[in-house]
Amino acid sequence: MNLNDALARPMADIFNTTPSNWSFTAAPSTYLYATNLPLPPPAANLIVPKSTHNAKYWARVTKGMDFTGVDRVDSAV
């Protein structure tokens, strides 16, 4: 942590457990709409980008990586 953290305004208000006037709705990455995953309907004007690599590429470059837990993948690789 640094001086920016020390001088920042406390965020305690957003962690209030009583009803509040804000909400959050997660939205999947637009890239996921090019897959067969069960996703919520896309927005009418959604432009789905094309991936620069296919599934075979990702299978090859991630072969041997440990996805059994958070942060087990070597980020340098």
PDB file of N, CA and C in Angstrom:
ATOM      1  N   MET A   1       0.840  -1.169   0.000  1.00  0.00           N
ATOM      2  CA  MET A   1       0.000   0.000   0.000  1.00  0.00           C
ATOM      3  C   MET A   1       0.887   1.235   0.000  1.00  0.00           C
ATOM      4  N   ASN A   2       0.313   2.337  -0.416  1.00  0.00           N
ATOM      5  CA  ASN A   2       1.118   3.549  -0.523  1.00  0.00           C
ATOM      6  C   ASN A   2       0.316   4.780  -0.077  1.00  0.00           C
ATOM      7  N   LEU A   3       0.860   5.932  -0.343  1.00  0.00           N
ATOM      8  CA  LEU A   3       0.239   7.179   0.070  1.00  0.00           C
ATOM      9  C   LEU A   3      -1.135   7.376  -0.580  1.00  0.00           C
ATOM     10  N   ASN A   4      -1.300   6.916  -1.817  1.00  0.00           N
ATOM     11  CA  ASN A   4      -2.606   7.040  -2.475  1.00  0.00           C
ATOM     12  C   ASN A   4      -3.673   6.276  -1.698  1.00  0.00           C
ATOM     13  N   ASP A   5      -3.324   5.100  -1.205  1.00  0.00           N
ATOM     14  CA  ASP A   5      -4.273   4.324  -0.404  1.00  0.00           C
ATOM     15  C   ASP A   5      -4.569   5.030   0.917  1.00  0.00           C
ATOM     16  N   ALA A   6      -3.536   5.553   1.521  1.00  0.00           N
ATOM     17  CA  ALA A   6      -3.697   6.214   2.817  1.00  0.00           C
ATOM     18  C   ALA A   6      -4.591   7.450   2.714  1.00  0.00           C
ATOM     19  N   LEU A   7      -4.524   8.145   1.595  1.00  0.00           N
ATOM     20  CA  LEU A   7      -5.284   9.391   1.440  1.00  0.00           C
ATOM     21  C   LEU A   7      -6.629   9.192   0.743  1.00  0.00           C
ATOM     22  N   ALA A   8      -6.913   7.993   0.299  1.00  0.00           N
ATOM     23  CA  ALA A   8      -8.165   7.733  -0.413  1.00  0.00           C
ATOM     24  C   ALA A   8      -9.358   7.818   0.531  1.00  0.00           C
ATOM     25  N   ARG A   9     -10.491   8.205  -0.044  1.00  0.00           N
ATOM     26  CA  ARG A   9     -11.737   8.273   0.727  1.00  0.00           C
ATOM     27  C   ARG A   9     -12.167   6.844   1.088  1.00  0.00           C
ATOM     28  N   PRO A  10     -12.611   6.597   2.304  1.00  0.00           N
ATOM     29  CA  PRO A  10     -13.048   5.251   2.695  1.00  0.00           C
ATOM     30  C   PRO A  10     -14.184   4.752   1.803  1.00  0.00           C
ATOM     31  N   MET A  11     -14.178   3.445   1.532  1.00  0.00           N
ATOM     32  CA  MET A  11     -15.209   2.840   0.681  1.00  0.00           C
ATOM     33  C   MET A  11     -16.281   2.130   1.498  1.00  0.00           C
ATOM     34  N   ALA A  12     -16.324   2.375   2.769  1.00  0.00           N
ATOM     35  CA  ALA A  12     -17.244   1.669   3.660  1.00  0.00           C
ATOM     36  C   ALA A  12     -18.704   1.784   3.221  1.00  0.00           C
ATOM     37  N   ASP A  13     -19.081   2.905   2.623  1.00  0.00           N
ATOM     38  CA  ASP A  13     -20.475   3.102   2.212  1.00  0.00           C
ATOM     39  C   ASP A  13     -20.958   2.053   1.213  1.00  0.00           C
ATOM     40  N   ILE A  14     -20.081   1.574   0.335  1.00  0.00           N
ATOM     41  CA  ILE A  14     -20.533   0.619  -0.669  1.00  0.00           C
ATOM     42  C   ILE A  14     -20.709  -0.782  -0.096  1.00  0.00           C
ATOM     43  N   PHE A  15     -20.184  -1.027   1.085  1.00  0.00           N
ATOM     44  CA  PHE A  15     -20.317  -2.334   1.716  1.00  0.00           C
ATOM     45  C   PHE A  15     -21.442  -2.376   2.736  1.00  0.00           C
ATOM     46  N   ASN A  16     -22.320  -1.406   2.690  1.00  0.00           N
ATOM     47  CA  ASN A  16     -23.454  -1.341   3.590  1.00  0.00           C
ATOM     48  C   ASN A  16     -24.377  -2.534   3.330  1.00  0.00           C
ATOM     49  N   THR A  17     -24.807  -3.215   4.370  1.00  0.00           N
ATOM     50  CA  THR A  17     -25.651  -4.400   4.191  1.00  0.00           C
ATOM     51  C   THR A  17     -27.147  -4.071   4.162  1.00  0.00           C
ATOM     52  N   THR A  18     -27.510  -2.857   4.409  1.00  0.00           N
ATOM     53  CA  THR A  18     -28.918  -2.462   4.329  1.00  0.00           C
ATOM     54  C   THR A  18     -29.242  -2.144   2.875  1.00  0.00           C
ATOM     55  N   PRO A  19     -30.493  -2.145   2.495  1.00  0.00           N
ATOM     56  CA  PRO A  19     -30.828  -1.844   1.094  1.00  0.00           C
ATOM     57  C   PRO A  19     -30.206  -0.531   0.644  1.00  0.00           C
ATOM     58  N   SER A  20     -29.693  -0.547  -0.552  1.00  0.00           N
ATOM     59  CA  SER A  20     -29.059   0.660  -1.079  1.00  0.00           C
ATOM     60  C   SER A  20     -29.615   0.964  -2.468  1.00  0.00           C
ATOM     61  N   ASN A  21     -29.202   2.061  -3.044  1.00  0.00           N
ATOM     62  CA  ASN A  21     -29.743   2.485  -4.325  1.00  0.00           C
ATOM     63  C   ASN A  21     -28.835   2.122  -5.503  1.00  0.00           C
ATOM     64  N   TRP A  22     -27.909   1.210  -5.324  1.00  0.00           N
ATOM     65  CA  TRP A  22     -27.073   0.796  -6.443  1.00  0.00           C
ATOM     66  C   TRP A  22     -27.126  -0.716  -6.588  1.00  0.00           C
ATOM     67  N   SER A  23     -26.831  -1.180  -7.792  1.00  0.00           N
ATOM     68  CA  SER A  23     -26.799  -2.611  -8.049  1.00  0.00           C
ATOM     69  C   SER A  23     -25.752  -2.904  -9.111  1.00  0.00           C
ATOM     70  N   PHE A  24     -25.485  -4.168  -9.310  1.00  0.00           N
ATOM     71  CA  PHE A  24     -24.504  -4.592 -10.301  1.00  0.00           C
ATOM     72  C   PHE A  24     -25.057  -5.799 -11.040  1.00  0.00           C
ATOM     73  N   THR A  25     -24.956  -5.794 -12.336  1.00  0.00           N
ATOM     74  CA  THR A  25     -25.360  -6.928 -13.148  1.00  0.00           C
ATOM     75  C   THR A  25     -24.159  -7.349 -13.986  1.00  0.00           C
ATOM     76  N   ALA A  26     -23.706  -8.576 -13.798  1.00  0.00           N
ATOM     77  CA  ALA A  26     -22.556  -9.074 -14.549  1.00  0.00           C
ATOM     78  C   ALA A  26     -22.934  -9.270 -16.005  1.00  0.00           C
ATOM     79  N   ALA A  27     -21.996  -9.001 -16.879  1.00  0.00           N
ATOM     80  CA  ALA A  27     -22.213  -9.201 -18.315  1.00  0.00           C
ATOM     81  C   ALA A  27     -21.046 -10.013 -18.866  1.00  0.00           C
ATOM     82  N   PRO A  28     -21.339 -11.049 -19.657  1.00  0.00           N
ATOM     83  CA  PRO A  28     -20.249 -11.854 -20.210  1.00  0.00           C
ATOM     84  C   PRO A  28     -19.452 -11.073 -21.251  1.00  0.00           C
ATOM     85  N   SER A  29     -18.218 -11.472 -21.418  1.00  0.00           N
ATOM     86  CA  SER A  29     -17.374 -10.883 -22.450  1.00  0.00           C
ATOM     87  C   SER A  29     -18.028 -11.086 -23.810  1.00  0.00           C
ATOM     88  N   THR A  30     -17.911 -10.116 -24.676  1.00  0.00           N
ATOM     89  CA  THR A  30     -18.505 -10.251 -26.007  1.00  0.00           C
ATOM     90  C   THR A  30     -17.880 -11.410 -26.786  1.00  0.00           C
ATOM     91  N   TYR A  31     -16.638 -11.763 -26.487  1.00  0.00           N
ATOM     92  CA  TYR A  31     -15.988 -12.892 -27.151  1.00  0.00           C
ATOM     93  C   TYR A  31     -16.740 -14.199 -26.882  1.00  0.00           C
ATOM     94  N   LEU A  32     -17.365 -14.321 -25.723  1.00  0.00           N
ATOM     95  CA  LEU A  32     -18.058 -15.554 -25.367  1.00  0.00           C
ATOM     96  C   LEU A  32     -19.284 -15.814 -26.229  1.00  0.00           C
ATOM     97  N   TYR A  33     -19.803 -14.787 -26.865  1.00  0.00           N
ATOM     98  CA  TYR A  33     -20.971 -14.977 -27.732  1.00  0.00           C
ATOM     99  C   TYR A  33     -20.596 -15.701 -29.037  1.00  0.00           C
ATOM    100  N   ALA A  34     -19.316 -15.904 -29.285  1.00  0.00           N
ATOM    101  CA  ALA A  34     -18.872 -16.675 -30.449  1.00  0.00           C
ATOM    102  C   ALA A  34     -18.725 -18.156 -30.090  1.00  0.00           C
ATOM    103  N   THR A  35     -19.089 -18.533 -28.858  1.00  0.00           N
ATOM    104  CA  THR A  35     -18.986 -19.919 -28.404  1.00  0.00           C
ATOM    105  C   THR A  35     -20.376 -20.546 -28.298  1.00  0.00           C
ATOM    106  N   ASN A  36     -20.409 -21.777 -27.847  1.00  0.00           N
ATOM    107  CA  ASN A  36     -21.684 -22.477 -27.653  1.00  0.00           C
ATOM    108  C   ASN A  36     -22.128 -22.447 -26.191  1.00  0.00           C
ATOM    109  N   LEU A  37     -21.551 -21.580 -25.403  1.00  0.00           N
ATOM    110  CA  LEU A  37     -21.915 -21.485 -23.988  1.00  0.00           C
ATOM    111  C   LEU A  37     -23.340 -20.965 -23.830  1.00  0.00           C
ATOM    112  N   PRO A  38     -24.035 -21.436 -22.790  1.00  0.00           N
ATOM    113  CA  PRO A  38     -25.384 -20.904 -22.545  1.00  0.00           C
ATOM    114  C   PRO A  38     -25.280 -19.519 -21.900  1.00  0.00           C
ATOM    115  N   LEU A  39     -25.549 -18.501 -22.672  1.00  0.00           N
ATOM    116  CA  LEU A  39     -25.419 -17.118 -22.215  1.00  0.00           C
ATOM    117  C   LEU A  39     -26.761 -16.408 -22.297  1.00  0.00           C
ATOM    118  N   PRO A  40     -26.907 -15.324 -21.547  1.00  0.00           N
ATOM    119  CA  PRO A  40     -28.133 -14.531 -21.689  1.00  0.00           C
ATOM    120  C   PRO A  40     -28.184 -13.928 -23.093  1.00  0.00           C
ATOM    121  N   PRO A  41     -29.353 -13.569 -23.564  1.00  0.00           N
ATOM    122  CA  PRO A  41     -29.453 -12.990 -24.912  1.00  0.00           C
ATOM    123  C   PRO A  41     -28.558 -11.758 -25.054  1.00  0.00           C
ATOM    124  N   PRO A  42     -27.878 -11.641 -26.180  1.00  0.00           N
ATOM    125  CA  PRO A  42     -27.007 -10.476 -26.383  1.00  0.00           C
ATOM    126  C   PRO A  42     -27.824  -9.221 -26.682  1.00  0.00           C
ATOM    127  N   ALA A  43     -27.221  -8.091 -26.467  1.00  0.00           N
ATOM    128  CA  ALA A  43     -27.859  -6.821 -26.818  1.00  0.00           C
ATOM    129  C   ALA A  43     -28.071  -6.779 -28.328  1.00  0.00           C
ATOM    130  N   ALA A  44     -29.076  -6.078 -28.766  1.00  0.00           N
ATOM    131  CA  ALA A  44     -29.430  -6.033 -30.186  1.00  0.00           C
ATOM    132  C   ALA A  44     -28.284  -5.524 -31.054  1.00  0.00           C
ATOM    133  N   ASN A  45     -27.527  -4.580 -30.561  1.00  0.00           N
ATOM    134  CA  ASN A  45     -26.457  -3.976 -31.357  1.00  0.00           C
ATOM    135  C   ASN A  45     -25.069  -4.542 -31.029  1.00  0.00           C
ATOM    136  N   LEU A  46     -25.021  -5.709 -30.385  1.00  0.00           N
ATOM    137  CA  LEU A  46     -23.746  -6.297 -29.969  1.00  0.00           C
ATOM    138  C   LEU A  46     -22.937  -6.748 -31.176  1.00  0.00           C
ATOM    139  N   ILE A  47     -21.693  -6.310 -31.232  1.00  0.00           N
ATOM    140  CA  ILE A  47     -20.766  -6.763 -32.270  1.00  0.00           C
ATOM    141  C   ILE A  47     -19.840  -7.779 -31.619  1.00  0.00           C
ATOM    142  N   VAL A  48     -19.888  -9.014 -32.111  1.00  0.00           N
ATOM    143  CA  VAL A  48     -19.074 -10.082 -31.538  1.00  0.00           C
ATOM    144  C   VAL A  48     -17.732 -10.104 -32.255  1.00  0.00           C
ATOM    145  N   PRO A  49     -16.637  -9.804 -31.534  1.00  0.00           N
ATOM    146  CA  PRO A  49     -15.321  -9.807 -32.178  1.00  0.00           C
ATOM    147  C   PRO A  49     -14.884 -11.236 -32.489  1.00  0.00           C
ATOM    148  N   LYS A  50     -14.063 -11.380 -33.501  1.00  0.00           N
ATOM    149  CA  LYS A  50     -13.536 -12.692 -33.859  1.00  0.00           C
ATOM    150  C   LYS A  50     -12.217 -12.892 -33.139  1.00  0.00           C
ATOM    151  N   SER A  51     -12.071 -14.061 -32.525  1.00  0.00           N
ATOM    152  CA  SER A  51     -10.844 -14.384 -31.818  1.00  0.00           C
ATOM    153  C   SER A  51      -9.705 -14.518 -32.819  1.00  0.00           C
ATOM    154  N   THR A  52      -8.523 -14.143 -32.405  1.00  0.00           N
ATOM    155  CA  THR A  52      -7.360 -14.267 -33.284  1.00  0.00           C
ATOM    156  C   THR A  52      -6.788 -15.680 -33.255  1.00  0.00           C
ATOM    157  N   HIS A  53      -7.279 -16.527 -32.324  1.00  0.00           N
ATOM    158  CA  HIS A  53      -6.804 -17.906 -32.210  1.00  0.00           C
ATOM    159  C   HIS A  53      -7.980 -18.848 -32.028  1.00  0.00           C
ATOM    160  N   ASN A  54      -7.818 -20.094 -32.486  1.00  0.00           N
ATOM    161  CA  ASN A  54      -8.885 -21.080 -32.339  1.00  0.00           C
ATOM    162  C   ASN A  54      -8.655 -21.957 -31.111  1.00  0.00           C
ATOM    163  N   ALA A  55      -9.583 -22.878 -30.856  1.00  0.00           N
ATOM    164  CA  ALA A  55      -9.513 -23.735 -29.671  1.00  0.00           C
ATOM    165  C   ALA A  55      -8.260 -24.603 -29.669  1.00  0.00           C
ATOM    166  N   LYS A  56      -7.838 -25.075 -30.832  1.00  0.00           N
ATOM    167  CA  LYS A  56      -6.626 -25.914 -30.890  1.00  0.00           C
ATOM    168  C   LYS A  56      -5.400 -25.138 -30.425  1.00  0.00           C
ATOM    169  N   TYR A  57      -5.333 -23.877 -30.809  1.00  0.00           N
ATOM    170  CA  TYR A  57      -4.217 -23.033 -30.374  1.00  0.00           C
ATOM    171  C   TYR A  57      -4.188 -22.923 -28.851  1.00  0.00           C
ATOM    172  N   TRP A  58      -5.348 -22.598 -28.262  1.00  0.00           N
ATOM    173  CA  TRP A  58      -5.397 -22.419 -26.810  1.00  0.00           C
ATOM    174  C   TRP A  58      -5.142 -23.722 -26.072  1.00  0.00           C
ATOM    175  N   ALA A  59      -5.578 -24.847 -26.628  1.00  0.00           N
ATOM    176  CA  ALA A  59      -5.295 -26.151 -26.015  1.00  0.00           C
ATOM    177  C   ALA A  59      -3.797 -26.397 -26.013  1.00  0.00           C
ATOM    178  N   ARG A  60      -3.132 -26.017 -27.094  1.00  0.00           N
ATOM    179  CA  ARG A  60      -1.678 -26.229 -27.189  1.00  0.00           C
ATOM    180  C   ARG A  60      -0.907 -25.322 -26.229  1.00  0.00           C
ATOM    181  N   VAL A  61      -1.229 -24.037 -26.196  1.00  0.00           N
ATOM    182  CA  VAL A  61      -0.430 -23.108 -25.380  1.00  0.00           C
ATOM    183  C   VAL A  61      -0.733 -23.200 -23.886  1.00  0.00           C
ATOM    184  N   THR A  62      -1.868 -23.800 -23.532  1.00  0.00           N
ATOM    185  CA  THR A  62      -2.179 -23.940 -22.101  1.00  0.00           C
ATOM    186  C   THR A  62      -1.963 -25.370 -21.608  1.00  0.00           C
ATOM    187  N   LYS A  63      -1.453 -26.236 -22.456  1.00  0.00           N
ATOM    188  CA  LYS A  63      -1.204 -27.629 -22.080  1.00  0.00           C
ATOM    189  C   LYS A  63      -0.242 -27.670 -20.886  1.00  0.00           C
ATOM    190  N   GLY A  64      -0.618 -28.417 -19.874  1.00  0.00           N
ATOM    191  CA  GLY A  64       0.223 -28.564 -18.689  1.00  0.00           C
ATOM    192  C   GLY A  64       0.003 -27.506 -17.623  1.00  0.00           C
ATOM    193  N   MET A  65      -0.813 -26.490 -17.899  1.00  0.00           N
ATOM    194  CA  MET A  65      -1.078 -25.464 -16.885  1.00  0.00           C
ATOM    195  C   MET A  65      -2.060 -26.019 -15.854  1.00  0.00           C
ATOM    196  N   ASP A  66      -1.866 -25.592 -14.610  1.00  0.00           N
ATOM    197  CA  ASP A  66      -2.691 -26.079 -13.503  1.00  0.00           C
ATOM    198  C   ASP A  66      -3.828 -25.101 -13.246  1.00  0.00           C
ATOM    199  N   PHE A  67      -5.047 -25.484 -13.647  1.00  0.00           N
ATOM    200  CA  PHE A  67      -6.224 -24.643 -13.446  1.00  0.00           C
ATOM    201  C   PHE A  67      -7.076 -25.142 -12.288  1.00  0.00           C
ATOM    202  N   THR A  68      -6.502 -25.974 -11.400  1.00  0.00           N
ATOM    203  CA  THR A  68      -7.287 -26.541 -10.305  1.00  0.00           C
ATOM    204  C   THR A  68      -7.584 -25.536  -9.209  1.00  0.00           C
ATOM    205  N   GLY A  69      -6.893 -24.421  -9.178  1.00  0.00           N
ATOM    206  CA  GLY A  69      -7.132 -23.411  -8.159  1.00  0.00           C
ATOM    207  C   GLY A  69      -6.722 -22.037  -8.659  1.00  0.00           C
ATOM    208  N   VAL A  70      -7.150 -21.043  -7.923  1.00  0.00           N
ATOM    209  CA  VAL A  70      -6.840 -19.657  -8.285  1.00  0.00           C
ATOM    210  C   VAL A  70      -5.340 -19.412  -8.173  1.00  0.00           C
ATOM    211  N   ASP A  71      -4.789 -18.711  -9.133  1.00  0.00           N
ATOM    212  CA  ASP A  71      -3.378 -18.295  -9.135  1.00  0.00           C
ATOM    213  C   ASP A  71      -2.381 -19.454  -9.178  1.00  0.00           C
ATOM    214  N   ARG A  72      -2.762 -20.598  -9.707  1.00  0.00           N
ATOM    215  CA  ARG A  72      -1.809 -21.690  -9.842  1.00  0.00           C
ATOM    216  C   ARG A  72      -1.096 -21.664 -11.187  1.00  0.00           C
ATOM    217  N   VAL A  73      -1.562 -20.835 -12.098  1.00  0.00           N
ATOM    218  CA  VAL A  73      -0.929 -20.730 -13.411  1.00  0.00           C
ATOM    219  C   VAL A  73       0.270 -19.797 -13.299  1.00  0.00           C
ATOM    220  N   ASP A  74       1.382 -20.215 -13.867  1.00  0.00           N
ATOM    221  CA  ASP A  74       2.586 -19.386 -13.854  1.00  0.00           C
ATOM    222  C   ASP A  74       2.357 -18.224 -14.816  1.00  0.00           C
ATOM    223  N   SER A  75       2.213 -17.025 -14.297  1.00  0.00           N
ATOM    224  CA  SER A  75       1.899 -15.865 -15.138  1.00  0.00           C
ATOM    225  C   SER A  75       3.029 -15.522 -16.096  1.00  0.00           C
ATOM    226  N   ALA A  76       4.253 -15.899 -15.782  1.00  0.00           N
ATOM    227  CA  ALA A  76       5.370 -15.611 -16.681  1.00  0.00           C
ATOM    228  C   ALA A  76       5.275 -16.457 -17.949  1.00  0.00           C
ATOM    229  N   VAL A  77       4.642 -17.618 -17.846  1.00  0.00           N
ATOM    230  CA  VAL A  77       4.489 -18.492 -19.019  1.00  0.00           C
ATOM    231  C   VAL A  77       3.413 -17.925 -19.904  1.00  0.00           C
TER     232      VAL A  77
END
